[in-house]
XYZ file of C-alpha atoms in Angstrom:
716
model
C 192.393 154.197 2.972
C 189.419 153.924 0.652
C 188.692 150.487 -0.818
C 187.415 151.899 -4.108
C 189.292 155.101 -4.888
C 187.168 155.856 -7.950
C 184.098 156.374 -5.723
C 185.940 158.611 -3.275
C 183.648 161.038 -1.456
C 186.249 163.692 -0.784
C 185.494 166.864 -2.746
C 183.193 169.661 -1.622
C 182.156 172.383 -4.097
C 180.969 175.762 -2.866
C 179.344 178.537 -4.893
C 181.230 181.506 -3.440
C 180.076 185.052 -4.064
C 182.598 187.531 -5.405
C 183.723 190.449 -3.283
C 182.515 189.187 0.086
C 183.440 186.698 2.773
C 181.755 183.307 2.362
C 181.291 180.922 5.289
C 182.168 177.402 4.138
C 181.301 174.343 6.244
C 181.871 170.714 5.367
C 181.005 167.815 7.645
C 183.105 164.742 6.819
C 182.070 161.786 9.032
C 181.824 159.484 5.991
C 185.136 160.514 4.382
C 188.043 158.089 4.778
C 190.748 160.127 6.480
C 193.200 157.702 8.100
C 195.881 158.391 5.448
C 195.444 162.066 4.591
C 198.462 163.498 2.763
C 197.103 166.917 1.763
C 194.067 169.166 1.802
C 193.535 171.315 -1.290
C 191.518 174.525 -1.466
C 191.226 175.810 -4.996
C 189.074 177.734 -7.438
C 188.548 176.395 -10.943
C 188.014 178.804 -13.827
C 186.209 176.947 -16.596
C 186.618 179.435 -19.399
C 185.112 182.912 -19.324
C 182.584 185.059 -21.130
C 183.491 188.563 -22.330
C 182.245 190.128 -19.063
C 184.132 187.643 -16.873
C 187.664 187.759 -15.542
C 190.076 185.006 -16.514
C 191.926 185.234 -13.189
C 190.865 184.888 -9.577
C 192.290 185.566 -6.125
C 191.016 183.715 -3.054
C 191.488 184.875 0.549
C 191.227 182.400 3.416
C 190.702 183.105 7.065
C 189.900 181.283 10.288
C 190.349 177.721 9.013
C 189.242 175.223 11.661
C 188.812 171.521 12.224
C 185.993 170.867 14.675
C 184.210 167.966 16.308
C 180.451 168.388 15.787
C 177.181 166.525 15.998
C 176.863 165.833 12.307
C 173.707 166.087 10.243
C 171.963 162.836 9.385
C 173.414 161.555 6.119
C 172.658 157.837 5.592
C 169.821 155.440 6.331
C 166.095 155.419 6.926
C 165.867 156.571 10.557
C 164.238 159.761 11.787
C 165.102 159.468 15.466
C 163.496 161.703 18.043
C 164.443 164.976 16.452
C 162.941 165.174 12.976
C 159.602 165.103 11.154
C 159.265 164.056 7.518
C 156.351 165.487 5.560
C 155.710 166.996 2.149
C 156.802 170.616 2.460
C 154.742 171.694 -0.543
C 151.602 170.206 0.969
C 148.750 167.891 0.091
C 145.595 167.878 -2.027
C 142.276 167.788 -0.109
C 141.286 164.310 -1.282
C 144.740 162.749 -1.161
C 146.407 160.599 1.448
C 148.181 162.832 3.989
C 150.892 161.187 6.036
C 153.813 162.573 8.028
C 156.489 160.582 9.832
C 158.634 161.018 12.897
C 160.906 158.974 15.086
C 159.546 156.833 17.882
C 161.070 159.063 20.586
C 159.278 162.195 19.432
C 156.073 160.248 18.908
C 156.186 159.051 22.488
C 156.295 162.626 23.747
C 160.081 162.920 24.089
C 160.180 166.140 22.128
C 162.952 167.955 23.941
C 165.275 167.635 20.970
C 162.805 167.999 18.130
C 164.440 170.568 15.880
C 164.771 169.281 12.339
C 162.613 169.669 9.250
C 161.311 172.976 10.474
C 160.242 171.648 13.863
C 160.439 174.541 16.275
C 159.986 175.249 19.940
C 156.569 176.656 20.750
C 155.113 178.755 23.512
C 151.806 177.396 24.750
C 150.831 180.828 26.055
C 151.438 182.664 22.799
C 149.041 181.221 20.279
C 148.635 184.460 18.356
C 152.360 185.029 17.854
C 152.716 181.339 17.098
C 150.269 181.616 14.234
C 152.024 184.679 12.887
C 155.367 182.972 13.131
C 154.104 179.888 11.348
C 152.600 181.942 8.552
C 155.920 183.675 8.064
C 157.871 180.442 8.287
C 159.740 181.795 11.332
C 160.786 178.665 13.196
C 161.632 180.535 16.364
C 158.129 181.950 16.598
C 156.082 178.906 15.683
C 154.082 178.112 18.776
C 152.411 174.776 19.144
C 150.250 175.949 22.027
C 147.140 176.616 20.005
C 143.799 177.359 21.602
C 142.881 173.682 21.432
C 146.050 172.744 23.355
C 148.949 170.569 22.337
C 148.649 166.787 22.145
C 149.943 164.393 24.752
C 152.172 161.355 24.308
C 151.541 159.398 21.104
C 149.199 162.131 19.876
C 149.503 164.787 17.202
C 147.497 167.800 16.118
C 147.190 169.494 12.760
C 146.959 173.172 13.653
C 145.359 175.796 11.430
C 147.832 178.657 11.076
C 145.090 181.251 10.612
C 142.997 180.362 13.664
C 145.634 178.743 15.860
C 143.223 175.894 16.612
C 143.609 172.170 16.072
C 141.856 171.319 12.809
C 142.560 167.629 13.298
C 143.621 165.483 16.247
C 145.136 162.068 15.705
C 146.968 159.220 17.325
C 150.443 158.262 16.189
C 150.759 154.701 14.881
C 154.037 152.807 15.085
C 155.741 150.718 12.433
C 159.206 149.217 12.047
C 161.395 148.992 8.972
C 164.853 147.455 8.794
C 165.417 147.803 12.527
C 164.117 151.375 12.805
C 160.904 152.423 14.542
C 158.714 155.166 13.116
C 155.697 157.126 14.218
C 153.130 157.491 11.431
C 150.724 160.444 11.502
C 147.790 159.995 9.134
C 145.546 163.040 8.731
C 143.955 162.064 5.413
C 140.506 162.860 6.816
C 141.405 166.554 6.979
C 140.194 167.948 3.660
C 139.702 171.639 4.436
C 142.047 173.857 2.438
C 144.375 176.078 4.410
C 147.836 176.451 5.883
C 148.794 174.127 8.724
C 151.556 172.962 11.036
C 151.952 169.583 12.719
C 152.066 169.707 16.521
C 153.876 166.987 18.478
C 154.491 167.366 22.183
C 155.318 171.038 22.681
C 156.805 171.483 19.207
C 155.465 172.223 15.738
C 156.694 171.948 12.170
C 156.989 174.739 9.689
C 153.850 175.371 7.623
C 152.489 173.449 4.666
C 149.333 173.766 2.602
C 146.286 171.680 1.867
C 145.177 173.043 -1.497
C 143.695 172.058 -4.837
C 147.223 171.997 -6.241
C 149.795 172.643 -3.514
C 152.572 172.254 -6.090
C 151.756 175.489 -7.962
C 154.712 177.322 -6.353
C 156.997 174.413 -7.268
C 155.749 174.546 -10.869
C 156.584 178.242 -11.085
C 159.998 177.594 -9.569
C 160.638 174.789 -12.045
C 159.867 177.203 -14.884
C 162.326 179.643 -13.334
C 165.004 176.949 -13.252
C 164.575 176.157 -16.949
C 164.628 179.849 -17.825
C 167.916 180.246 -15.940
C 169.264 177.216 -17.839
C 168.569 178.784 -21.236
C 171.613 178.678 -23.488
C 172.487 181.293 -26.109
C 170.376 183.963 -24.422
C 171.051 186.906 -22.135
C 169.875 185.756 -18.707
C 170.049 188.664 -16.238
C 172.354 188.062 -13.255
C 173.418 184.700 -14.715
C 175.172 185.013 -18.087
C 175.374 186.860 -21.399
C 174.421 185.080 -24.662
C 176.599 182.007 -24.511
C 178.183 179.210 -26.560
C 177.716 180.883 -29.922
C 181.012 179.287 -30.991
C 180.016 175.702 -30.143
C 178.976 173.436 -33.008
C 177.825 169.984 -33.974
C 179.416 168.477 -37.068
C 177.783 166.110 -39.550
C 180.109 163.062 -39.656
C 179.525 162.340 -43.353
C 179.793 165.728 -45.038
C 181.230 168.127 -42.452
C 178.290 170.525 -42.256
C 178.003 172.422 -38.954
C 175.122 173.621 -36.787
C 175.463 175.898 -33.772
C 174.328 174.159 -30.600
C 173.534 177.425 -28.807
C 169.955 177.648 -27.636
C 167.738 175.269 -25.749
C 168.702 174.588 -22.150
C 171.955 173.673 -20.493
C 171.405 170.059 -19.528
C 172.995 170.175 -16.080
C 175.708 171.847 -14.049
C 178.223 171.128 -16.818
C 176.517 173.362 -19.440
C 176.170 170.483 -21.915
C 173.361 170.083 -24.450
C 171.182 167.023 -25.011
C 168.297 166.238 -27.349
C 166.552 163.535 -25.315
C 166.209 165.554 -22.109
C 165.196 168.588 -24.150
C 162.437 166.732 -25.974
C 161.009 165.179 -22.828
C 161.190 168.526 -21.004
C 159.233 170.087 -23.860
C 156.653 167.342 -23.536
C 156.433 167.918 -19.783
C 155.759 171.643 -20.249
C 153.082 170.971 -22.854
C 151.389 168.251 -20.813
C 151.400 170.454 -17.715
C 149.866 173.332 -19.684
C 147.217 170.981 -21.059
C 146.457 169.714 -17.559
C 145.626 173.220 -16.398
C 142.873 173.324 -19.018
C 141.495 169.787 -18.713
C 141.589 169.742 -14.907
C 140.739 173.154 -13.423
C 141.518 171.847 -9.923
C 145.177 171.621 -10.976
C 145.266 175.313 -11.937
C 145.973 178.247 -9.613
C 142.962 180.172 -8.358
C 141.727 182.919 -10.629
C 141.391 182.930 -14.397
C 144.221 185.403 -14.785
C 146.642 183.334 -12.729
C 145.793 180.170 -14.628
C 146.174 181.878 -18.004
C 149.520 183.370 -16.999
C 150.898 180.027 -15.874
C 149.572 178.315 -19.007
C 151.208 180.912 -21.236
C 154.530 180.695 -19.407
C 154.612 176.876 -19.663
C 154.058 177.041 -23.419
C 156.642 179.808 -23.775
C 159.296 177.577 -22.232
C 158.133 174.621 -24.335
C 158.498 176.721 -27.477
C 162.059 177.667 -26.506
C 162.963 173.972 -26.384
C 161.076 173.136 -29.578
C 162.867 175.823 -31.531
C 166.244 174.422 -30.518
C 165.205 170.854 -31.382
C 163.993 171.806 -34.838
C 166.894 174.160 -35.588
C 169.548 171.549 -34.758
C 168.393 169.023 -37.384
C 170.454 168.442 -40.523
C 167.338 167.269 -42.381
C 168.569 163.746 -43.177
C 168.135 162.024 -39.811
C 171.343 163.419 -38.360
C 170.943 165.964 -35.588
C 172.504 167.303 -32.414
C 171.935 164.615 -29.793
C 174.626 165.476 -27.254
C 177.391 168.038 -26.935
C 179.694 168.102 -23.938
C 180.582 171.717 -23.224
C 181.775 172.222 -19.662
C 183.202 175.742 -20.074
C 182.198 179.312 -20.828
C 183.469 180.480 -24.220
C 184.236 183.875 -25.733
C 181.723 183.475 -28.631
C 184.489 184.159 -31.186
C 184.567 181.501 -33.896
C 188.125 180.440 -34.654
C 189.812 181.107 -31.326
C 191.107 178.474 -28.911
C 187.944 177.845 -26.906
C 185.649 176.717 -29.764
C 183.963 173.384 -29.142
C 182.565 170.814 -31.561
C 180.602 167.623 -31.106
C 179.369 164.992 -33.497
C 175.858 164.678 -34.890
C 174.096 161.297 -34.895
C 171.264 159.538 -36.691
C 169.783 157.665 -33.750
C 166.281 156.148 -33.927
C 165.549 156.552 -30.221
C 166.562 160.216 -30.249
C 164.513 160.905 -33.381
C 161.494 159.147 -31.863
C 161.872 161.386 -28.779
C 161.982 164.452 -30.993
C 159.034 163.318 -33.098
C 156.777 162.767 -30.082
C 157.590 166.203 -28.621
C 157.187 167.939 -31.980
C 153.801 166.267 -32.468
C 152.788 167.499 -29.015
C 153.985 170.968 -30.027
C 151.845 170.847 -33.163
C 148.801 170.239 -30.998
C 149.697 172.787 -28.325
C 150.175 175.673 -30.792
C 147.500 174.650 -33.295
C 145.194 177.534 -32.399
C 147.561 180.298 -31.341
C 150.231 179.954 -34.072
C 149.231 177.838 -37.045
C 152.499 178.382 -38.931
C 154.577 177.195 -36.001
C 152.178 174.284 -35.459
C 152.516 173.162 -39.081
C 156.307 173.315 -38.857
C 156.269 171.237 -35.667
C 154.162 168.603 -37.410
C 156.396 168.609 -40.492
C 159.455 167.960 -38.332
C 157.583 165.313 -36.323
C 156.671 163.397 -39.492
C 160.181 163.623 -40.932
C 161.916 162.653 -37.694
C 159.626 159.675 -37.246
C 160.378 158.528 -40.780
C 164.133 158.870 -40.175
C 163.862 156.771 -37.022
C 161.640 154.157 -38.660
C 164.039 153.834 -41.598
C 166.986 153.114 -39.279
C 164.890 150.712 -37.233
C 164.176 148.691 -40.373
C 167.647 149.246 -41.868
C 170.129 149.346 -38.963
C 173.106 149.841 -41.287
C 171.799 153.329 -42.049
C 172.029 154.346 -38.421
C 174.751 156.330 -36.722
C 173.866 155.852 -33.088
C 175.565 157.334 -30.070
C 174.998 154.316 -27.850
C 173.089 151.028 -27.855
C 169.486 151.210 -26.660
C 167.547 148.170 -25.523
C 164.362 147.111 -27.260
C 161.740 148.026 -24.690
C 163.025 151.601 -24.624
C 163.403 152.276 -28.343
C 160.218 150.454 -29.377
C 158.316 151.943 -26.458
C 159.347 155.460 -27.478
C 158.652 154.640 -31.124
C 155.148 153.402 -30.365
C 154.527 156.528 -28.299
C 155.672 158.798 -31.156
C 153.524 156.873 -33.645
C 150.510 157.177 -31.346
C 151.069 160.945 -31.097
C 151.249 161.242 -34.887
C 148.115 159.122 -35.309
C 146.326 161.492 -32.947
C 147.537 164.551 -34.863
C 147.045 163.280 -38.433
C 144.472 160.492 -38.250
C 146.711 158.520 -40.634
C 146.113 154.803 -39.994
C 149.661 154.013 -41.145
C 150.950 155.456 -37.873
C 148.525 153.330 -35.896
C 149.725 150.227 -37.734
C 153.345 151.037 -36.943
C 152.474 151.841 -33.330
C 150.698 148.489 -32.983
C 153.680 146.683 -34.503
C 156.070 148.266 -32.042
C 153.645 147.781 -29.148
C 153.707 144.037 -29.853
C 157.478 144.055 -29.330
C 157.078 146.087 -26.136
C 154.553 143.608 -24.748
C 156.823 140.707 -25.697
C 159.392 142.216 -23.307
C 156.994 141.994 -20.358
C 156.884 139.279 -17.677
C 153.221 138.321 -17.789
C 153.300 135.335 -15.389
C 155.170 134.757 -12.170
C 158.671 133.790 -13.314
C 159.982 130.294 -12.789
C 163.212 131.424 -11.198
C 165.176 128.988 -9.069
C 164.394 129.650 -5.441
C 160.968 131.175 -5.970
C 158.908 128.115 -5.079
C 158.459 128.730 -2.270
C 160.251 132.015 -1.688
C 159.788 131.566 2.064
C 162.716 129.137 2.040
C 165.042 131.855 0.753
C 164.585 134.982 2.875
C 167.080 137.763 2.373
C 169.287 139.087 5.159
C 166.495 141.343 6.390
C 163.888 138.605 6.426
C 161.845 139.532 3.344
C 159.974 136.457 2.200
C 157.206 135.428 -0.132
C 157.767 138.169 -2.726
C 156.686 137.142 -6.218
C 156.521 139.694 -8.985
C 155.215 139.937 -12.526
C 154.257 142.774 -14.848
C 157.746 144.269 -15.051
C 159.600 144.620 -18.342
C 162.868 143.125 -19.518
C 165.314 145.048 -21.652
C 164.640 142.779 -24.626
C 162.356 140.024 -25.838
C 164.889 137.393 -24.733
C 163.987 138.121 -21.083
C 167.598 138.063 -19.889
C 167.805 141.206 -17.773
C 164.875 143.120 -16.263
C 164.697 146.751 -17.295
C 166.931 148.822 -15.007
C 168.348 152.330 -15.105
C 171.081 153.935 -13.003
C 170.894 157.593 -14.068
C 168.732 158.852 -16.920
C 165.619 156.695 -17.067
C 162.944 156.016 -19.677
C 160.784 153.505 -17.864
C 157.747 155.606 -18.735
C 158.130 154.996 -22.495
C 156.411 151.594 -22.843
C 153.569 152.530 -20.487
C 152.937 155.892 -22.130
C 152.855 154.190 -25.524
C 150.356 151.535 -24.463
C 148.179 153.958 -22.504
C 148.005 156.516 -25.307
C 147.158 153.804 -27.808
C 144.273 152.716 -25.569
C 143.119 156.332 -25.442
C 143.535 157.195 -29.128
C 142.433 153.877 -30.658
C 139.974 152.252 -28.222
C 138.394 150.186 -30.976
C 141.625 148.613 -32.228
C 141.792 144.824 -32.137
C 144.789 145.007 -29.799
C 143.332 147.551 -27.373
C 142.467 144.832 -24.861
C 146.042 143.537 -24.906
C 147.423 147.054 -24.503
C 145.211 147.682 -21.492
C 146.070 144.307 -19.992
C 149.765 145.113 -20.274
C 149.264 148.408 -18.414
C 147.231 146.562 -15.767
C 150.064 144.064 -15.307
C 152.568 146.870 -14.864
C 150.234 148.585 -12.401
C 150.055 145.333 -10.448
C 153.836 145.223 -10.332
C 153.971 148.786 -9.000
C 151.423 147.947 -6.305
C 153.329 144.818 -5.324
C 156.589 146.695 -4.704
C 155.045 149.895 -3.294
C 154.823 148.546 0.248
C 158.355 147.172 0.531
C 159.905 150.363 1.971
C 157.554 151.376 4.765
C 156.637 153.876 5.995
C 157.921 156.101 3.165
C 156.113 154.263 0.370
C 159.192 154.657 -1.824
C 159.184 152.594 -5.009
C 162.173 150.242 -5.275
C 164.298 150.762 -8.343
C 164.582 147.539 -10.352
C 165.170 143.794 -10.421
C 168.751 142.667 -11.040
C 170.298 139.363 -11.998
C 173.241 138.412 -9.797
C 176.414 137.118 -11.419
C 178.543 137.834 -14.458
C 175.592 137.512 -16.825
C 173.702 140.273 -15.050
C 176.740 142.541 -15.030
C 177.379 142.099 -18.742
C 173.739 142.685 -19.637
C 173.447 145.895 -17.628
C 176.978 147.259 -17.725
C 178.311 146.236 -21.121
C 179.890 149.671 -21.566
C 182.064 149.108 -18.500
C 183.389 145.653 -19.361
C 186.396 146.971 -21.264
C 187.892 148.721 -18.228
C 188.340 147.708 -14.598
C 186.192 144.741 -15.411
C 186.775 142.527 -12.382
C 186.568 145.375 -9.870
C 183.266 146.563 -11.288
C 181.920 143.016 -11.415
C 182.666 142.592 -7.725
C 180.935 145.860 -6.894
C 177.974 145.070 -9.129
C 177.398 141.728 -7.448
C 177.832 143.176 -3.967
C 175.287 145.887 -4.707
C 172.822 143.385 -6.138
C 173.054 141.132 -3.075
C 172.308 144.082 -0.795
C 168.877 144.258 -2.415
C 165.718 142.382 -1.465
C 166.040 138.734 -2.431
C 163.421 137.453 -4.860
C 165.060 134.195 -5.930
C 168.434 132.495 -5.902
C 169.887 134.903 -8.470
C 167.367 137.754 -8.631
C 167.212 140.727 -6.275
C 165.072 143.851 -6.082
C 167.261 146.883 -5.368
C 165.732 149.762 -3.435
C 168.117 152.067 -5.306
C 169.851 151.444 -8.635
C 173.123 149.616 -8.988
C 175.464 152.487 -9.815
C 179.095 153.448 -10.129
C 180.246 156.959 -11.032
C 176.765 158.307 -11.913
C 174.936 158.428 -8.598
C 171.729 160.170 -7.633
C 168.341 158.687 -8.405
C 165.531 161.265 -8.626
C 165.333 160.694 -12.379
C 164.922 156.944 -11.993
C 162.326 157.327 -9.234
C 160.257 160.052 -10.875
C 160.220 158.231 -14.213
C 158.694 155.245 -12.441
C 156.258 157.655 -10.772
C 155.340 159.047 -14.187
C 154.610 155.544 -15.477
C 152.494 154.767 -12.396
C 150.535 158.007 -12.821
C 149.886 157.318 -16.515
C 148.623 153.843 -15.619
C 146.460 155.332 -12.854
C 144.738 157.683 -15.275
C 144.080 155.004 -17.862
C 142.741 152.524 -15.326
C 141.001 155.005 -13.015
C 143.092 153.564 -10.190
C 143.321 155.755 -7.080
C 145.854 153.441 -5.436
C 148.318 153.927 -8.287
C 147.713 157.670 -8.161
C 148.541 157.685 -4.442
C 151.707 155.683 -5.082
C 152.850 158.167 -7.733
C 152.128 161.089 -5.397
C 154.254 159.545 -2.631
C 157.291 159.697 -4.899
C 156.833 163.458 -5.322
C 156.480 163.771 -1.555
C 159.782 161.915 -1.075
C 161.512 164.522 -3.240
C 159.802 167.409 -1.440
C 160.608 166.549 2.176
C 159.076 163.237 3.215
C 162.459 161.538 3.329
C 164.946 160.508 6.041
C 166.877 163.763 5.641
C 163.678 165.815 6.100
C 164.871 168.079 3.312
C 163.059 169.438 0.337
C 165.482 168.704 -2.469
C 164.135 171.502 -4.683
C 166.175 174.612 -4.035
C 163.913 177.428 -2.846
C 160.845 175.242 -2.219
C 159.986 174.057 1.274
C 162.651 173.928 3.943
C 166.225 172.835 4.641
C 167.093 172.521 0.945
C 170.823 172.093 0.404
C 173.214 174.028 -1.844
C 173.592 172.315 -5.203
C 176.359 171.664 -7.676
C 175.690 174.393 -10.238
C 179.370 174.982 -11.168
C 178.654 177.937 -13.472
C 176.044 179.889 -11.527
C 174.819 180.535 -8.020
C 172.103 178.306 -6.617
C 168.989 178.464 -8.793
C 165.498 178.572 -7.311
C 163.488 175.637 -8.627
C 166.441 173.396 -9.419
C 166.318 169.717 -8.520
C 169.532 167.742 -8.170
C 170.287 164.358 -9.698
C 169.072 163.113 -6.332
C 169.650 161.083 -3.200
C 172.320 158.468 -3.747
C 173.817 155.416 -2.006
C 177.213 155.023 -0.360
C 179.619 152.460 -1.791
C 177.678 149.214 -2.325
C 174.913 149.910 0.196
C 171.218 149.957 -0.626
C 169.967 152.753 1.603
C 169.693 156.506 1.049
C 172.834 158.620 1.398
C 172.797 162.430 1.186
C 175.726 164.048 2.983
C 176.590 167.713 3.307
C 179.197 167.354 0.583
C 178.230 169.233 -2.573
C 179.473 167.484 -5.699
C 178.493 165.890 -8.983
C 176.644 163.947 -9.857
C 174.169 163.508 -7.027
C 173.847 167.189 -6.049
C 174.291 168.457 -9.596
C 171.365 170.382 -11.043
C 169.729 168.452 -13.887
C 166.835 169.143 -16.230
C 166.048 165.409 -16.296
C 165.012 165.426 -12.631
C 163.043 168.641 -13.066
C 161.282 167.500 -16.231
C 160.284 164.224 -14.581
C 158.891 166.119 -11.593
C 156.801 168.347 -13.864
C 155.789 165.486 -16.174
C 154.536 163.405 -13.263
C 152.561 166.360 -11.886
C 150.925 166.728 -15.295
C 149.259 163.344 -14.733
C 148.046 164.119 -11.207
């Protein structure tokens, strides 16, 4: 009997392959099952392309219910059996930390088996090295020539030589009742492939390299290519959705929405995620040129990756510029959710509505301005068209901002987001054109952004002193400033539950400092970024030893609910209020009515990689402006969380690292390079939850998560 049926965790989706037997396993320790009335096994057919069948037959065999030792699915603990580390690897000069449970750290390694930890043979160093290089867990020997470490010790073993490249002592910390062993090997700077040896066990290999994320970048490109809409993608789909349109609400004109990228597992199309993905590709390509250490070895390899990044960016740009009506209205979102026959006029045609939304047009303008710069040398005609669209789209957005009655927005957007994105777009246009009018508008919007910031410690009831009001876990003395509110009224701190744009105000202020260092407001812009950086540093140590950045500050009570969840207040109001307040109070107490949630308050949309990586992007932008290595390290830790240094010891990018889980793709098989919406929380808890169950939204593939991953890397 589930207390909140709408959050029911009771559906498992499997990507079965046609014409062969598929083994399906689902562990259900977290599923309420005291009043089970039926179990349904079914196959949904969501439309079909011309080469697809519109019927299906499923065969079932050997159905079993078993009692098992379930995989770890909720909490922070690692226990004695798992090691958390970044599966992609580490840069030579970066912090390098891996984690394990206290039992394994103490030498109780008999059960160490997770996260690629494998039994080793102390007498077989040569085969151990070969096994590690191949990623063969059964062959990874920890008995290198230098010998394995004793209790409370660890070795970093060079896969090529089989010798210990670094020997360290495990340090112990506690967090929320759990004990962890921390292995710091930051002093090891030599590039190579390594495993971590603990007791008589070793992990699977990882790299120390100038940019260990190069394989993940390539895989991310592959994911976006597979998500292309309207194109023939071998082994995935034929040209698709040629009979799906967006309609101008005032005059009935139509534009095909085919092209660009499918937004997620539901095949939908969205302008905002497209524009920011374009920007991520362009910024990553630029980074390869401005920072050779970020590029793969060899001029040919670097040039190939650079070209491929810009090729994918151009695919997105073409869709953005083709789906404009030329009067401010454009395709901003189209829910699709099915395959169609591509025949206009039959029963499976889909239409959505176009909007004239200032935030969306600012997003487009910034990406188009970036495109103008990226293609300025190689394709001047395309570059000029990008700039033309960027100028027009900015003007459309600015006109609605000054004359709200002219707008036709899809949803309300709070001030710090729309003015932050507007200032960023204006800064990009100032860079591209040198027109001081854009700088003036950027400065005007930046003033509004800065007015949304908490610049002094807030005078909240219960904060003086905070020590008198510890939360249930004993956190005391936490005082924060530098964060942003949604609006200038300072009612609700900026918070996101799903798609996040926390980077917008920081990118605007940082780029203005870079492009207009002599402006009279440049000192204020920099000070605002410094304040935000201070906020990030203040919260970065609250979830040891992972270094995970907490999500946001929330106001407890009806006022907080209405400010954050206004769209929900018309339905199930009281139930959602109760859940909102329960989730808030499970956070870290800051004051009588203010709490810092480790993960967002959320209802149906759960999974938080986008929220986390957007905050990481903002921290990385601030780090570059300020030359702050601490902020850079904080941003890097968030990438490491996604790539294996988490309580589930899983890389969450399919095909990168180890123990990655199947994902909710719905219309394709699992795609190498895909990131899901992300780790979620269970019910009203405030701790990570990532069960075997495969379902939307948290295990659904999403370009927002992938673009944020790439966009953050572009700063590092």
